[in-house]
Amino acid sequence: MKGQALAIALIIASGVATFIMSVSTMQSLKLTQETFYEDYRFADVFASLKRAPESLQTRIREIPGVDRVETRVSAAVNIDIPDFPDPVTGNIISIPDIGESLLNKLFLREGRLTEAFRDDEVVIGEAFAGAHGFKPGDKLGVIINGRRRDLTIVGIALSPEHIYQMPPGAFFPDFERYGVMWMGRTALATAYDMKGAFNDVTLTFSSNADVNDVIERLDELLKPYGGLGAYSRKDQLSHRYLSEEFKQLEQMAAMFPVIFLGVAVFLLNVVISRVIHMQREEIAVLKAFGYSNFDIGMHFVKLVLMIVSTGVIAGITGGGRLGEWMSNIYMEFYRFPFLKYELQPEIIIIAALVSAAAAILGTLHSLRKAALLPPAQAMRPEPPATYRETLPEQLGLKRLLSQPTRMIIRHIGRRPVKSLLSVTGIAFACAIMMVGSFQGDALDFMVYVQFGLSQREDIAVTFVEPTSGRALYELQSLEGVEYGEVFRTVPARLRFRHRSYRTAIQGLKSGGDLQRLLDADLKPIDLPRSGIVLTDHLGEMLGVREGDRLTVEVLEGRRPVLTVPVAGLVSQYLGVSAYMNLSALNRLMHEGNAVSGVYLATDSRYLPGIFKKLKEMPRVAGTGIREKAIAKFYETMGETILIFTLINTLLAGIIAFGVVYNSARIALSERSRELASLRVLGFTRGEISYILLGELSIFTLAAVPLGFLIGRGMCAYIAANLKTDLYRVPLILEADTYAFAAAVVLVCACISGLIVRRKLDHLDLIAVLKAKE
Amino acid sequence: MPDNSMSNTISPEPVVFRARGVTKVYDMGEVKVHALRGLDMELYAGEMVVLLGPSGSGKSTLLNILGGLDTATSGHVSYHGRDITGAPDKELTEYRRFHVGFVFQFYNLIPSLTALENVAVVTEIALEPMDPAEALRLVGLGNRLDHFPAQLSGGEQQRVAIARAVAKNPDVLLCDEPTGALDSATGIVVLEVLERVNRELGTATVLITHNADIAGMADRVIYLSDGLISRVHRNERKKSPHELRW
């Protein structure tokens, strides 16, 4: 009983711990985010434009619903870091020459802000500083507007605007190759030819603002100045990704604790009913002495609560620690300046109440039976259990079965529901194990599809602004470049009926080899000559099908609003994009042969030389390196989902062991009399072990395929729900995932079997001869 | 074959069991319980012995030691001249498997097996067993072969247990209060079966009881009290079980 109670308490502890961990991590991250947003005045609306005179600010402020407005200068720059060969790009944002920013204030981790009107000082983002080990006082070469400047780092800071830092056009953060930094307004404006002007504006709403109206009016004001379309927080990159990640955490937080608690309740029910069965005589004696039904009921309620509270307390302690640990990892990853980890008492109370209620409800039937057992009946020995031949025996298999084998299958057949529940319990353990490795399988597959089938270039070079297609020839002439394909990126808002999504349309060459689109079966398809092709996830979000006519609001240049037919949907697990034939896109934009960048296939031996050359090209805004992108992908996913699932896999192992061990122990207690009788009749230890472990083996073997089914279902559920703009998880389960799950369950079964087998060696043969059933 | 080392001149039959100076001490924590205090006895082939004594006299302990279920604290027990005291578990298991038939007060049938299968479970592992159905016919249950224990009365269940015990053709049948859980009419039916087995198969039988009336059907009655034999009585005329009343 001690071992069983401990196993159940462990499972409850696992459930409670997952719950506490997920919910407290969630709440802490959200609280941290809210606090950071509020204290550091995260803006409500953001807009970029080509260039507008500072005087426009007054008119923006006059828009009804606008509270505070701050104009800024923002510059895409190339950064030169000695001893770091890869191209590094960044974004320098202006801060007021004197005093703090009005909006999106900086949290200074180290050092200070730039001194008034100093043009050689810079504050850099903590993530970037951390990746390169920069300290205040270090120097940095930055190429602004084609001119190199040597800047001294004076401070290291964090901004609510850049919690999640993504290089433009990338799928994942890359702290080494992309940095956000801040300079005094005058210094930056001078360097970037923005004196008395701005190219970026953020604002906050007053309390009664009409969000869409403000954005529309702002867009109207900025349009003549090359506005790229204003957007609210929900479209702000950092905020959006953060929200998506939180959403996903929430889903995980809901699923696992439910499974853990369900399994724990089932085990409790089985164990308690067995305990009551074995203690019927004691119950009868107590009743004969005058204990009331209520007293007896309470006795067992206390037993249940004792097991539950052990589990809950362990779960809360462990969950709190795991939560803090997880929160710290997330904090590191998201770059919050501080962590407000809080384990709210409500969560603890909910965890305790839910566990206790579930346990009591789950054991209610057995508890009632114990309470209502008439004393005289309880004192009488129970009549022999009723058995009958099982179906396989009736079908004629009986002759083939030895008596011990018949004992096994009839025992299973006598209580089919209980047997099924035992099998289901083990199956769930197997299933949870699969969920753990599924994420890994899916990751590998996503990488294979994205970087193996679709995105095959070695380097993606993006230009500061659209450039003539002739740039291709310049790049192709570099030593080591084998082949190149141009592409065009146009920021746009896609609208279909009431739904809209802000993204970029990628113009690609038809028949290109470096950037291929894949159909539902992941076969490369040719980009249609006309019409727009959407990522399947985007199609789903907009609710469009092939042939629908999509409204495309271009957010660049003349900002035309066009109607383009949807020519098809393509499979893509990462990011959200729309694609068009390059010539068709240029025609729509009324731009001749404009390109935003070039995909290059290179000979890897020449990469350092190519990078060096690229760094020297002022028009190159960014360089994406495929190999690095893959590494980043694993790193990113590794630090988020995988840690979570690793913990769950560990806990699933506990479930697997708990369920199997309990099944074995219950079988032992149910059959010890029979087995001892057989020992007396001359059966060897091995022979009686066969009877007991045979049942356990059948349960385990039946549970594994069922567990595969349930596991696949759970993975399908996750895959269906883990759809974020960042990535969609395909339902991919490799053979080794199945094998691993089955192996863990089988190992648990073997260990449990061994423990039980040892107990069989110490069966009291004499006691059973004297005892009534 | 007569055993020459035997000091007994009353019976010419060979000795099945010989116990010499057998003691058994149960360590119950603070107190030590002396269940047997240096007991000597023999059991001869083919005889029916009733061990009679009040609760706690040591009769079950003796039976368990003879049956290889328990070991003596000191002294020696030999079976057909082979010392079984201190034999390892494996040897004792084999001993119970091939040579001893047990009948218990609470039958200890396997509830998931039919009458026939309850017998077959033992014959499957025995050396020269009877046909299970034949064993059941011997105990008068030829028409209940496919009944599960739950479908049989207490007396019938005990008769299945007897059939199970004799079906392996054991040298000795050890019965611990076989009628203890039965009413007298049913008990007599069970005793008749034991008497028949003893008579027809010649299986030496040791029957434990605290019911003095049953002693009438024995060849010899061994009275136990306080862990020692207090008296041995030989019945000049064995009663048939149906003459017994209690």
XYZ file of N, CA and C in Angstrom, chain A residues 43 267 468 497 565 567 623:
21
model
N 4.143 51.930 -26.967
C 3.187 52.684 -27.789
C 2.023 51.801 -28.242
N -6.279 5.696 -10.848
C -5.492 4.816 -9.993
C -6.002 4.846 -8.558
N 17.625 48.071 -59.053
C 17.515 47.511 -60.397
C 17.956 46.044 -60.399
N -13.007 40.071 -47.532
C -14.202 40.374 -46.738
C -13.794 41.113 -45.464
N -6.509 37.836 -58.083
C -7.112 36.512 -57.842
C -6.122 35.586 -57.122
N -4.331 32.393 -56.850
C -4.007 31.363 -57.831
C -3.749 30.013 -57.173
N 21.871 40.129 -44.660
C 22.362 38.913 -45.279
C 21.874 37.725 -44.461
